[in-house]
mmCIF file of C-alpha atoms and ligand atoms in Angstrom:
data_model
loop_
_atom_site.group_PDB
_atom_site.id
_atom_site.type_symbol
_atom_site.label_atom_id
_atom_site.label_comp_id
_atom_site.label_asym_id
_atom_site.label_seq_id
_atom_site.Cartn_x
_atom_site.Cartn_y
_atom_site.Cartn_z
ATOM 1 C CA UNK A 27 -162.947 -17.216 126.362
ATOM 2 C CA UNK A 28 -159.671 -17.455 128.091
ATOM 3 C CA UNK A 29 -160.829 -19.819 130.854
ATOM 4 C CA UNK A 30 -162.352 -22.289 128.419
ATOM 5 C CA UNK A 31 -159.223 -22.297 126.348
ATOM 6 C CA UNK A 32 -156.994 -22.945 129.329
ATOM 7 C CA UNK A 33 -159.076 -25.879 130.485
ATOM 8 C CA UNK A 34 -159.041 -27.365 126.987
ATOM 9 C CA UNK A 35 -155.325 -26.757 126.661
ATOM 10 C CA UNK A 36 -154.600 -28.377 129.987
ATOM 11 C CA UNK A 37 -156.604 -31.471 129.177
ATOM 12 C CA UNK A 38 -154.923 -31.678 125.754
ATOM 13 C CA UNK A 39 -151.566 -31.416 127.495
ATOM 14 C CA UNK A 40 -152.461 -34.194 129.917
ATOM 15 C CA UNK A 41 -153.454 -36.401 127.007
ATOM 16 C CA UNK A 42 -150.209 -35.694 125.216
ATOM 17 C CA UNK A 43 -148.194 -36.456 128.334
ATOM 18 C CA UNK A 44 -150.098 -39.676 128.865
ATOM 19 C CA UNK A 45 -149.534 -40.713 125.244
ATOM 20 C CA UNK A 46 -145.815 -39.970 125.432
ATOM 21 C CA UNK A 47 -145.289 -41.496 128.833
ATOM 22 C CA UNK A 48 -144.072 -38.071 129.937
ATOM 23 C CA UNK A 49 -141.816 -37.637 126.899
ATOM 24 C CA UNK A 50 -141.198 -34.252 125.344
ATOM 25 C CA UNK A 51 -143.035 -33.832 122.063
ATOM 26 C CA UNK A 52 -144.523 -30.448 122.510
ATOM 27 C CA UNK A 53 -144.611 -29.556 118.822
ATOM 28 C CA UNK A 54 -143.611 -26.335 117.123
ATOM 29 C CA UNK A 55 -144.998 -22.883 116.557
ATOM 30 C CA UNK A 56 -143.516 -20.910 113.719
ATOM 31 C CA UNK A 57 -144.367 -17.882 111.679
ATOM 32 C CA UNK A 58 -143.813 -18.384 107.966
ATOM 33 C CA UNK A 59 -142.103 -15.813 105.768
ATOM 34 C CA UNK A 60 -145.448 -14.706 104.377
ATOM 35 C CA UNK A 61 -146.624 -13.916 107.888
ATOM 36 C CA UNK A 62 -148.986 -16.850 108.198
ATOM 37 C CA UNK A 63 -148.819 -18.732 111.446
ATOM 38 C CA UNK A 64 -148.009 -22.384 111.413
ATOM 39 C CA UNK A 65 -148.838 -24.526 114.351
ATOM 40 C CA UNK A 66 -148.126 -28.209 114.258
ATOM 41 C CA UNK A 67 -148.422 -29.918 117.572
ATOM 42 C CA UNK A 68 -147.238 -33.466 117.953
ATOM 43 C CA UNK A 69 -149.894 -35.555 119.632
ATOM 44 C CA UNK A 70 -147.691 -38.478 120.614
ATOM 45 C CA UNK A 71 -144.461 -40.383 120.060
ATOM 46 C CA UNK A 72 -142.989 -40.859 116.615
ATOM 47 C CA UNK A 73 -143.900 -37.340 115.483
ATOM 48 C CA UNK A 74 -147.583 -38.079 114.956
ATOM 49 C CA UNK A 75 -150.743 -38.264 117.015
ATOM 50 C CA UNK A 76 -152.183 -41.717 117.532
ATOM 51 C CA UNK A 77 -155.069 -40.717 115.338
ATOM 52 C CA UNK A 78 -152.933 -39.217 112.547
ATOM 53 C CA UNK A 79 -152.591 -35.769 111.002
ATOM 54 C CA UNK A 80 -155.521 -33.462 110.296
ATOM 55 C CA UNK A 81 -155.185 -30.256 108.276
ATOM 56 C CA UNK A 82 -157.220 -27.237 109.381
ATOM 57 C CA UNK A 83 -157.244 -24.252 106.985
ATOM 58 C CA UNK A 84 -158.761 -20.979 108.238
ATOM 59 C CA UNK A 85 -159.088 -17.846 106.088
ATOM 60 C CA UNK A 86 -157.574 -15.045 108.152
ATOM 61 C CA UNK A 87 -156.427 -13.815 111.520
ATOM 62 C CA UNK A 88 -157.724 -10.286 110.987
ATOM 63 C CA UNK A 89 -161.084 -11.295 112.433
ATOM 64 C CA UNK A 90 -161.002 -12.818 115.895
ATOM 65 C CA UNK A 91 -163.742 -15.333 115.162
ATOM 66 C CA UNK A 92 -161.473 -17.313 112.811
ATOM 67 C CA UNK A 93 -158.689 -17.436 115.384
ATOM 68 C CA UNK A 94 -161.171 -18.767 117.934
ATOM 69 C CA UNK A 95 -162.552 -21.239 115.379
ATOM 70 C CA UNK A 96 -159.073 -22.495 114.492
ATOM 71 C CA UNK A 97 -157.966 -22.869 118.092
ATOM 72 C CA UNK A 98 -161.180 -24.606 119.169
ATOM 73 C CA UNK A 99 -161.009 -27.121 116.316
ATOM 74 C CA UNK A 100 -157.338 -27.768 117.054
ATOM 75 C CA UNK A 101 -157.922 -28.260 120.765
ATOM 76 C CA UNK A 102 -160.892 -30.546 120.157
ATOM 77 C CA UNK A 103 -158.944 -32.766 117.768
ATOM 78 C CA UNK A 104 -155.862 -32.869 119.961
ATOM 79 C CA UNK A 105 -157.963 -33.981 122.888
ATOM 80 C CA UNK A 106 -158.881 -36.995 120.768
ATOM 81 C CA UNK A 107 -155.219 -37.728 120.071
ATOM 82 C CA UNK A 108 -154.878 -36.276 116.564
ATOM 83 C CA UNK A 109 -151.998 -34.181 115.343
ATOM 84 C CA UNK A 110 -153.205 -30.883 113.893
ATOM 85 C CA UNK A 111 -151.704 -28.651 111.232
ATOM 86 C CA UNK A 112 -153.567 -25.344 111.696
ATOM 87 C CA UNK A 113 -152.973 -22.660 109.067
ATOM 88 C CA UNK A 114 -154.397 -19.182 108.503
ATOM 89 C CA UNK A 115 -154.460 -17.911 104.916
ATOM 90 C CA UNK A 116 -154.107 -14.137 105.395
ATOM 91 C CA UNK A 117 -157.143 -13.613 103.128
ATOM 92 C CA UNK A 118 -154.824 -14.493 100.230
ATOM 93 C CA UNK A 119 -155.985 -17.245 97.867
ATOM 94 C CA UNK A 120 -152.515 -18.528 96.770
ATOM 95 C CA UNK A 121 -151.440 -18.708 100.423
ATOM 96 C CA UNK A 122 -154.441 -20.850 101.281
ATOM 97 C CA UNK A 123 -154.083 -23.154 98.278
ATOM 98 C CA UNK A 124 -150.399 -23.703 99.100
ATOM 99 C CA UNK A 125 -151.242 -24.446 102.710
ATOM 100 C CA UNK A 126 -153.775 -27.075 101.659
ATOM 101 C CA UNK A 127 -151.368 -28.578 99.080
ATOM 102 C CA UNK A 128 -148.787 -28.943 101.795
ATOM 103 C CA UNK A 129 -151.281 -30.560 104.198
ATOM 104 C CA UNK A 130 -152.052 -33.144 101.525
ATOM 105 C CA UNK A 131 -148.373 -33.890 100.807
ATOM 106 C CA UNK A 132 -147.677 -34.136 104.554
ATOM 107 C CA UNK A 133 -150.134 -37.022 104.734
ATOM 108 C CA UNK A 134 -153.202 -35.381 106.270
ATOM 109 C CA UNK A 135 -155.973 -37.910 106.793
ATOM 110 C CA UNK A 136 -158.745 -35.335 106.714
ATOM 111 C CA UNK A 137 -159.093 -31.646 105.853
ATOM 112 C CA UNK A 138 -161.260 -29.037 107.555
ATOM 113 C CA UNK A 139 -161.405 -25.918 105.380
ATOM 114 C CA UNK A 140 -162.936 -22.460 105.775
ATOM 115 C CA UNK A 141 -162.290 -21.111 102.290
ATOM 116 C CA UNK A 142 -161.203 -17.584 101.428
ATOM 117 C CA UNK A 143 -162.659 -17.883 97.933
ATOM 118 C CA UNK A 144 -165.148 -20.738 97.871
ATOM 119 C CA UNK A 145 -164.592 -21.333 94.159
ATOM 120 C CA UNK A 146 -160.790 -21.455 94.189
ATOM 121 C CA UNK A 147 -160.074 -24.858 95.726
ATOM 122 C CA UNK A 148 -161.104 -27.326 93.014
ATOM 123 C CA UNK A 149 -157.538 -28.512 92.304
ATOM 124 C CA UNK A 150 -156.832 -29.041 96.005
ATOM 125 C CA UNK A 151 -160.063 -30.955 96.495
ATOM 126 C CA UNK A 152 -159.343 -33.125 93.452
ATOM 127 C CA UNK A 153 -155.929 -33.961 94.913
ATOM 128 C CA UNK A 154 -157.500 -34.753 98.291
ATOM 129 C CA UNK A 155 -160.067 -37.041 96.662
ATOM 130 C CA UNK A 156 -157.324 -38.845 94.739
ATOM 131 C CA UNK A 157 -155.701 -39.645 98.099
ATOM 132 C CA UNK A 158 -159.013 -40.624 99.673
ATOM 133 C CA UNK A 159 -158.895 -37.660 102.096
ATOM 134 C CA UNK A 160 -162.338 -36.538 103.295
ATOM 135 C CA UNK A 161 -162.989 -32.784 103.174
ATOM 136 C CA UNK A 162 -165.184 -30.978 105.685
ATOM 137 C CA UNK A 163 -166.211 -27.522 104.532
ATOM 138 C CA UNK A 164 -166.186 -25.234 107.569
ATOM 139 C CA UNK A 165 -168.669 -22.349 107.924
ATOM 140 C CA UNK A 166 -168.289 -21.306 104.247
ATOM 141 C CA UNK A 167 -169.391 -23.718 101.521
ATOM 142 C CA UNK A 168 -166.696 -24.780 99.051
ATOM 143 C CA UNK A 169 -168.274 -24.508 95.627
ATOM 144 C CA UNK A 170 -167.892 -26.135 92.201
ATOM 145 C CA UNK A 171 -166.430 -29.407 93.442
ATOM 146 C CA UNK A 172 -167.949 -32.821 93.973
ATOM 147 C CA UNK A 173 -165.207 -33.578 96.473
ATOM 148 C CA UNK A 174 -166.726 -31.691 99.389
ATOM 149 C CA UNK A 175 -167.899 -34.423 101.709
ATOM 150 C CA UNK A 176 -169.647 -32.539 104.484
ATOM 151 C CA UNK A 177 -170.514 -28.997 105.562
ATOM 152 C CA UNK A 178 -170.744 -27.640 109.103
ATOM 153 C CA UNK A 179 -172.171 -24.147 109.420
ATOM 154 C CA UNK A 180 -174.903 -21.989 110.909
ATOM 155 C CA UNK A 181 -178.291 -21.469 109.330
ATOM 156 C CA UNK A 182 -176.963 -18.666 107.161
ATOM 157 C CA UNK A 183 -180.297 -17.605 105.642
ATOM 158 C CA UNK A 184 -181.649 -17.253 109.151
ATOM 159 C CA UNK A 185 -178.646 -15.115 110.126
ATOM 160 C CA UNK A 186 -179.730 -12.702 107.378
ATOM 161 C CA UNK A 187 -183.313 -12.764 108.655
ATOM 162 C CA UNK A 188 -182.013 -11.993 112.145
ATOM 163 C CA UNK A 189 -179.906 -9.071 110.885
ATOM 164 C CA UNK A 190 -182.888 -7.522 109.105
ATOM 165 C CA UNK A 191 -185.146 -8.209 112.079
ATOM 166 C CA UNK A 192 -182.677 -6.433 114.374
ATOM 167 C CA UNK A 193 -182.675 -3.453 111.996
ATOM 168 C CA UNK A 194 -186.489 -3.315 112.049
ATOM 169 C CA UNK A 195 -186.456 -3.517 115.849
ATOM 170 C CA UNK A 196 -183.882 -0.727 116.036
ATOM 171 C CA UNK A 197 -186.044 1.484 113.832
ATOM 172 C CA UNK A 198 -189.096 0.760 116.001
ATOM 173 C CA UNK A 199 -190.993 -0.996 113.198
ATOM 174 C CA UNK A 200 -190.933 -4.253 115.156
ATOM 175 C CA UNK A 201 -190.677 -5.074 118.828
ATOM 176 C CA UNK A 202 -188.033 -7.567 119.975
ATOM 177 C CA UNK A 203 -190.787 -10.169 120.473
ATOM 178 C CA UNK A 204 -191.666 -9.890 116.758
ATOM 179 C CA UNK A 205 -194.879 -7.884 117.230
ATOM 180 C CA UNK A 206 -195.492 -4.681 115.277
ATOM 181 C CA UNK A 207 -193.768 -1.589 116.687
ATOM 182 C CA UNK A 208 -195.083 1.962 117.038
ATOM 183 C CA UNK A 209 -192.895 3.614 114.406
ATOM 184 C CA UNK A 210 -194.307 4.301 110.963
ATOM 185 C CA UNK A 211 -191.382 5.671 108.961
ATOM 186 C CA UNK A 212 -190.511 6.272 106.228
ATOM 187 C CA UNK A 213 -186.892 5.540 107.134
ATOM 188 C CA UNK A 214 -183.756 6.006 105.048
ATOM 189 C CA UNK A 215 -181.447 3.003 105.117
ATOM 190 C CA UNK A 216 -178.416 1.693 103.220
ATOM 191 C CA UNK A 217 -177.477 -1.926 102.564
ATOM 192 C CA UNK A 218 -174.122 -3.689 102.818
ATOM 193 C CA UNK A 219 -173.270 -7.244 101.786
ATOM 194 C CA UNK A 220 -170.258 -9.476 102.335
ATOM 195 C CA UNK A 221 -167.639 -10.737 99.904
ATOM 196 C CA UNK A 222 -169.100 -12.185 96.715
ATOM 197 C CA UNK A 223 -166.576 -15.051 96.684
ATOM 198 C CA UNK A 224 -168.055 -16.203 100.006
ATOM 199 C CA UNK A 225 -171.187 -18.278 99.464
ATOM 200 C CA UNK A 226 -172.491 -17.142 102.857
ATOM 201 C CA UNK A 227 -172.760 -13.547 101.652
ATOM 202 C CA UNK A 228 -175.673 -14.533 99.388
ATOM 203 C CA UNK A 229 -177.488 -16.388 102.163
ATOM 204 C CA UNK A 230 -177.148 -13.453 104.585
ATOM 205 C CA UNK A 231 -178.301 -11.056 101.869
ATOM 206 C CA UNK A 232 -181.270 -13.157 100.746
ATOM 207 C CA UNK A 233 -182.464 -13.693 104.315
ATOM 208 C CA UNK A 234 -182.224 -9.974 105.000
ATOM 209 C CA UNK A 235 -183.777 -8.724 101.768
ATOM 210 C CA UNK A 236 -186.684 -11.189 101.967
ATOM 211 C CA UNK A 237 -187.396 -9.795 105.438
ATOM 212 C CA UNK A 238 -187.116 -6.137 104.400
ATOM 213 C CA UNK A 239 -188.928 -6.446 101.045
ATOM 214 C CA UNK A 240 -192.484 -5.759 102.342
ATOM 215 C CA UNK A 241 -191.194 -2.551 103.945
ATOM 216 C CA UNK A 242 -189.572 -1.470 100.643
ATOM 217 C CA UNK A 243 -192.763 -2.335 98.807
ATOM 218 C CA UNK A 244 -195.004 -0.129 100.954
ATOM 219 C CA UNK A 245 -192.482 2.718 101.156
ATOM 220 C CA UNK A 246 -191.735 2.358 104.876
ATOM 221 C CA UNK A 247 -188.067 1.780 104.034
ATOM 222 C CA UNK A 248 -186.252 3.793 101.386
ATOM 223 C CA UNK A 249 -182.686 3.371 100.066
ATOM 224 C CA UNK A 250 -181.747 6.922 98.967
ATOM 225 C CA UNK A 251 -178.593 5.792 97.120
ATOM 226 C CA UNK A 252 -180.685 3.390 95.050
ATOM 227 C CA UNK A 253 -177.972 0.744 95.540
ATOM 228 C CA UNK A 254 -180.137 -2.283 96.140
ATOM 229 C CA UNK A 255 -178.286 -5.059 94.295
ATOM 230 C CA UNK A 256 -175.897 -7.358 96.113
ATOM 231 C CA UNK A 257 -173.184 -6.505 93.563
ATOM 232 C CA UNK A 258 -173.444 -2.833 94.546
ATOM 233 C CA UNK A 259 -173.561 -3.551 98.263
ATOM 234 C CA UNK A 260 -170.784 -6.185 98.400
ATOM 235 C CA UNK A 261 -167.486 -5.596 100.196
ATOM 236 C CA UNK A 262 -164.605 -7.671 98.817
ATOM 237 C CA UNK A 263 -162.960 -9.886 101.484
ATOM 238 C CA UNK A 264 -165.156 -8.308 104.150
ATOM 239 C CA UNK A 265 -162.680 -5.407 104.590
ATOM 240 C CA UNK A 266 -163.465 -2.748 107.202
ATOM 241 C CA UNK A 267 -161.672 0.042 105.276
ATOM 242 C CA UNK A 268 -163.603 -0.740 102.088
ATOM 243 C CA UNK A 269 -166.871 -0.545 104.017
ATOM 244 C CA UNK A 270 -165.864 2.780 105.554
ATOM 245 C CA UNK A 271 -165.039 4.190 102.116
ATOM 246 C CA UNK A 272 -168.326 2.990 100.628
ATOM 247 C CA UNK A 273 -170.284 4.502 103.533
ATOM 248 C CA UNK A 274 -168.451 7.814 103.064
ATOM 249 C CA UNK A 275 -169.265 7.764 99.354
ATOM 250 C CA UNK A 276 -172.924 6.996 100.026
ATOM 251 C CA UNK A 277 -173.196 9.835 102.539
ATOM 252 C CA UNK A 278 -171.632 12.260 100.084
ATOM 253 C CA UNK A 279 -173.751 11.129 97.140
ATOM 254 C CA UNK A 280 -177.168 10.652 98.728
ATOM 255 C CA UNK A 281 -177.287 12.504 102.049
ATOM 256 C CA UNK A 282 -176.345 16.071 101.334
ATOM 257 C CA UNK A 283 -178.880 18.833 101.782
ATOM 258 C CA UNK A 284 -180.333 17.673 105.079
ATOM 259 C CA UNK A 285 -181.329 14.104 104.195
ATOM 260 C CA UNK A 286 -180.533 11.925 107.220
ATOM 261 C CA UNK A 287 -179.754 8.242 107.353
ATOM 262 C CA UNK A 288 -181.692 6.166 109.891
ATOM 263 C CA UNK A 289 -180.160 2.720 109.573
ATOM 264 C CA UNK A 290 -177.562 0.515 107.910
ATOM 265 C CA UNK A 291 -177.837 -3.218 107.272
ATOM 266 C CA UNK A 292 -174.340 -4.537 107.903
ATOM 267 C CA UNK A 293 -173.609 -8.272 107.728
ATOM 268 C CA UNK A 294 -170.377 -8.363 109.783
ATOM 269 C CA UNK A 295 -168.980 -6.477 112.801
ATOM 270 C CA UNK A 296 -165.767 -5.492 110.994
ATOM 271 C CA UNK A 297 -167.811 -3.770 108.276
ATOM 272 C CA UNK A 298 -169.994 -2.198 110.958
ATOM 273 C CA UNK A 299 -166.959 -0.606 112.598
ATOM 274 C CA UNK A 300 -165.972 0.990 109.276
ATOM 275 C CA UNK A 301 -169.545 2.169 108.728
ATOM 276 C CA UNK A 302 -169.765 3.599 112.263
ATOM 277 C CA UNK A 303 -166.504 5.513 111.779
ATOM 278 C CA UNK A 304 -167.834 7.016 108.536
ATOM 279 C CA UNK A 305 -171.077 8.019 110.262
ATOM 280 C CA UNK A 306 -169.197 9.589 113.180
ATOM 281 C CA UNK A 307 -166.937 11.497 110.785
ATOM 282 C CA UNK A 308 -170.071 12.815 109.077
ATOM 283 C CA UNK A 309 -171.286 14.215 112.410
ATOM 284 C CA UNK A 310 -173.735 11.561 113.642
ATOM 285 C CA UNK A 311 -173.579 11.000 117.402
ATOM 286 C CA UNK A 312 -175.539 9.327 120.196
ATOM 287 C CA UNK A 313 -178.336 9.312 121.210
ATOM 288 C CA UNK A 314 -179.542 9.790 117.612
ATOM 289 C CA UNK A 315 -177.063 7.459 116.008
ATOM 290 C CA UNK A 316 -178.329 5.465 112.983
ATOM 291 C CA UNK A 317 -179.206 1.812 113.646
ATOM 292 C CA UNK A 318 -176.227 -0.339 112.582
ATOM 293 C CA UNK A 319 -176.399 -4.152 112.645
ATOM 294 C CA UNK A 320 -173.532 -6.688 112.623
ATOM 295 C CA UNK A 321 -172.428 -10.288 112.999
ATOM 296 C CA UNK A 322 -169.965 -12.367 115.044
ATOM 297 C CA UNK A 323 -170.117 -10.669 118.467
ATOM 298 C CA UNK A 324 -166.534 -9.455 118.104
ATOM 299 C CA UNK A 325 -165.421 -7.937 121.365
ATOM 300 C CA UNK A 326 -164.773 -4.416 120.012
ATOM 301 C CA UNK A 327 -168.276 -4.419 118.562
ATOM 302 C CA UNK A 328 -169.883 -5.756 121.719
ATOM 303 C CA UNK A 329 -168.391 -2.699 123.434
ATOM 304 C CA UNK A 330 -169.826 -0.476 120.671
ATOM 305 C CA UNK A 331 -173.237 -1.982 121.448
ATOM 306 C CA UNK A 332 -172.785 -1.130 125.125
ATOM 307 C CA UNK A 333 -171.831 2.404 123.998
ATOM 308 C CA UNK A 334 -174.981 2.570 121.803
ATOM 309 C CA UNK A 335 -173.079 3.145 118.564
ATOM 310 C CA UNK A 336 -173.835 -0.305 117.158
ATOM 311 C CA UNK A 337 -177.349 -1.568 117.722
ATOM 312 C CA UNK A 338 -176.957 -5.339 117.430
ATOM 313 C CA UNK A 339 -174.817 -8.255 116.347
ATOM 314 C CA UNK A 340 -175.450 -11.921 115.633
ATOM 315 C CA UNK A 341 -173.865 -14.406 118.015
ATOM 316 C CA UNK A 342 -172.678 -17.580 116.354
ATOM 317 C CA UNK A 343 -171.015 -19.698 119.021
ATOM 318 C CA UNK A 344 -167.804 -20.761 117.297
ATOM 319 C CA UNK A 345 -167.153 -23.302 120.061
ATOM 320 C CA UNK A 346 -170.253 -25.219 118.967
ATOM 321 C CA UNK A 347 -169.268 -25.071 115.306
ATOM 322 C CA UNK A 348 -165.774 -26.316 116.119
ATOM 323 C CA UNK A 349 -167.229 -29.171 118.179
ATOM 324 C CA UNK A 350 -169.468 -30.100 115.255
ATOM 325 C CA UNK A 351 -166.488 -30.151 112.890
ATOM 326 C CA UNK A 352 -164.634 -32.419 115.308
ATOM 327 C CA UNK A 353 -167.637 -34.762 115.577
ATOM 328 C CA UNK A 354 -167.948 -34.982 111.782
ATOM 329 C CA UNK A 355 -164.212 -35.641 111.446
ATOM 330 C CA UNK A 356 -164.348 -38.369 114.054
ATOM 331 C CA UNK A 357 -167.136 -40.076 112.130
ATOM 332 C CA UNK A 358 -165.113 -40.091 108.895
ATOM 333 C CA UNK A 359 -161.958 -41.303 110.589
ATOM 334 C CA UNK A 360 -163.902 -44.161 112.134
ATOM 335 C CA UNK A 361 -165.143 -45.079 108.656
ATOM 336 C CA UNK A 362 -168.676 -43.751 109.189
ATOM 337 C CA UNK A 363 -170.786 -40.952 107.699
ATOM 338 C CA UNK A 364 -171.379 -37.897 109.902
ATOM 339 C CA UNK A 365 -174.928 -37.088 110.877
ATOM 340 C CA UNK A 366 -176.476 -34.288 108.777
ATOM 341 C CA UNK A 367 -179.513 -32.220 109.736
ATOM 342 C CA UNK A 368 -179.911 -30.603 106.306
ATOM 343 C CA UNK A 369 -179.562 -32.405 102.984
ATOM 344 C CA UNK A 370 -181.343 -29.884 100.741
ATOM 345 C CA UNK A 371 -180.123 -26.335 101.167
ATOM 346 C CA UNK A 372 -176.458 -26.230 100.255
ATOM 347 C CA UNK A 373 -176.084 -26.893 96.545
ATOM 348 C CA UNK A 374 -172.489 -26.053 95.640
ATOM 349 C CA UNK A 375 -172.863 -25.904 91.857
ATOM 350 C CA UNK A 376 -172.158 -29.621 91.444
ATOM 351 C CA UNK A 377 -174.055 -31.374 94.216
ATOM 352 C CA UNK A 378 -176.030 -30.814 97.391
ATOM 353 C CA UNK A 379 -173.562 -31.097 100.259
ATOM 354 C CA UNK A 380 -174.916 -32.827 103.387
ATOM 355 C CA UNK A 381 -174.789 -30.250 106.153
ATOM 356 C CA UNK A 382 -175.101 -29.745 109.865
ATOM 357 C CA UNK A 383 -176.593 -26.329 110.640
ATOM 358 C CA UNK A 384 -176.405 -24.557 114.001
ATOM 359 C CA UNK A 385 -178.590 -21.800 115.399
ATOM 360 C CA UNK A 386 -177.584 -18.188 116.039
ATOM 361 C CA UNK A 387 -178.939 -15.430 118.321
ATOM 362 C CA UNK A 388 -179.509 -11.684 118.001
ATOM 363 C CA UNK A 389 -177.494 -9.734 120.568
ATOM 364 C CA UNK A 390 -178.830 -6.372 121.761
ATOM 365 C CA UNK A 391 -177.460 -4.237 124.607
ATOM 366 C CA UNK A 392 -179.869 -5.826 127.061
ATOM 367 C CA UNK A 393 -178.954 -9.473 126.460
ATOM 368 C CA UNK A 394 -175.143 -9.226 126.241
ATOM 369 C CA UNK A 395 -174.822 -10.691 129.728
ATOM 370 C CA UNK A 396 -177.235 -13.545 129.146
ATOM 371 C CA UNK A 397 -175.847 -14.575 125.752
ATOM 372 C CA UNK A 398 -172.169 -13.717 125.849
ATOM 373 C CA UNK A 399 -171.015 -13.460 129.457
ATOM 374 C CA UNK A 400 -173.086 -16.194 131.108
ATOM 375 C CA UNK A 401 -172.065 -18.623 128.338
ATOM 376 C CA UNK A 402 -168.383 -17.850 128.973
ATOM 377 C CA UNK A 403 -167.850 -16.553 125.426
ATOM 378 C CA UNK A 404 -166.581 -13.225 126.774
ATOM 379 C CA UNK A 405 -165.878 -12.180 130.350
ATOM 380 C CA UNK A 406 -167.463 -9.073 131.848
ATOM 381 C CA UNK A 407 -163.977 -7.484 131.920
ATOM 382 C CA UNK A 408 -163.572 -8.109 128.200
ATOM 383 C CA UNK A 409 -166.984 -6.570 127.489
ATOM 384 C CA UNK A 410 -166.129 -3.546 129.658
ATOM 385 C CA UNK A 411 -162.759 -2.976 127.989
ATOM 386 C CA UNK A 412 -163.753 -3.986 124.448
ATOM 387 C CA UNK A 413 -160.634 -6.117 124.247
ATOM 388 C CA UNK A 414 -160.014 -9.843 124.380
ATOM 389 C CA UNK A 415 -157.823 -10.984 127.248
ATOM 390 C CA UNK A 416 -154.426 -12.241 126.179
ATOM 391 C CA UNK A 417 -153.859 -15.945 125.752
HETATM 392 C C1 BGC B 27 -168.855 -15.874 108.213
HETATM 393 C C2 BGC B 27 -169.183 -14.711 109.106
HETATM 394 C C3 BGC B 27 -168.086 -13.677 109.059
HETATM 395 C C4 BGC B 27 -167.650 -13.364 107.657
HETATM 396 C C5 BGC B 27 -166.431 -12.475 107.640
HETATM 397 C C6 BGC B 27 -168.528 -15.374 106.845
HETATM 398 O O1 BGC B 27 -168.264 -16.429 105.995
HETATM 399 O O2 BGC B 27 -169.944 -16.775 108.188
HETATM 400 O O3 BGC B 27 -169.358 -15.175 110.427
HETATM 401 O O4 BGC B 27 -168.580 -12.498 109.636
HETATM 402 O O5 BGC B 27 -167.385 -14.542 106.945
HETATM 403 O O6 BGC B 27 -165.332 -13.097 108.248
#
């Protein structure tokens, strides 16, 4: 990741220098009192980029994907000569709403928002609409507002299908090519879902459950805890510690007396790490470790896949999503409509939001190199160490 970032940074720097005629307008980098990071980089003379100011609101820095998303969007826009106000909301709704309010009062010409709580931004979106500021919903759909102009995301239902498919492959019920596997079961599994204030959580869940349902119906898959509703499986704000606690509780309640767990459907790598810790603490170890899925190809989890503790993750190339957000923004700022490839799926409670959906891939131990290293998403050194290189 580091190489890509450097190249992008260098070209952004060259652009800035060209725009300033070599002048010094490097911008600022401050950490606010609440711990959120503010980055406002001047794109040209007079304190503003030629293209104007764009506000980019990301939900948190606790998960590395959002940092990568934020930086990629920022770099892409700066390369086009825009000034970018990039903010991370610390998973705290008031922090994010304040950040967006301040982007609007600072004169942002467009907003790109990955919401913490998709239902909590109506007032901000009303204010943006009153100023004629287009809003691009990033990765997570903003709900209950007619003032969401466009949505860039992955095919979230399909991500859920991929997570369930990976689980079935791990259990031996399917082969990686989709054909029927040799295993017959029955297998004991438990189900986790994401945060219920994130619209994506429902898409991941529905894709996964639709895929697993035939196996529940014929008794091949059993959920010993009986917790099969999304409300029971959900983890508020996608917190690793909450997932670990829930897994510990499930093991205590439903797996005493020799009952063993064979697999866990987990919709995000951070949750998977909590689940894996709980399983290890309960005495599970390789090579008979339960099959645990994931999402995001976070580097610590990629290493866990190499170490055979996590079975799979879903790779969503955040660089492609960021590029799509930049393309959509460019269209609006040129007075055009961005190109959508889905105008049916994402109903936000008020209207169907035109969307551009990207594809994702299942990562197993044997395709880490092909998907993650060869594409430059992670280096081999990062995979080996389980840590992202600095910078
Ligand atoms: C994103 C996932 C991510 C999750 C937790 C979801 O909205 O689509 O990629 O794993 O949030 O950050």
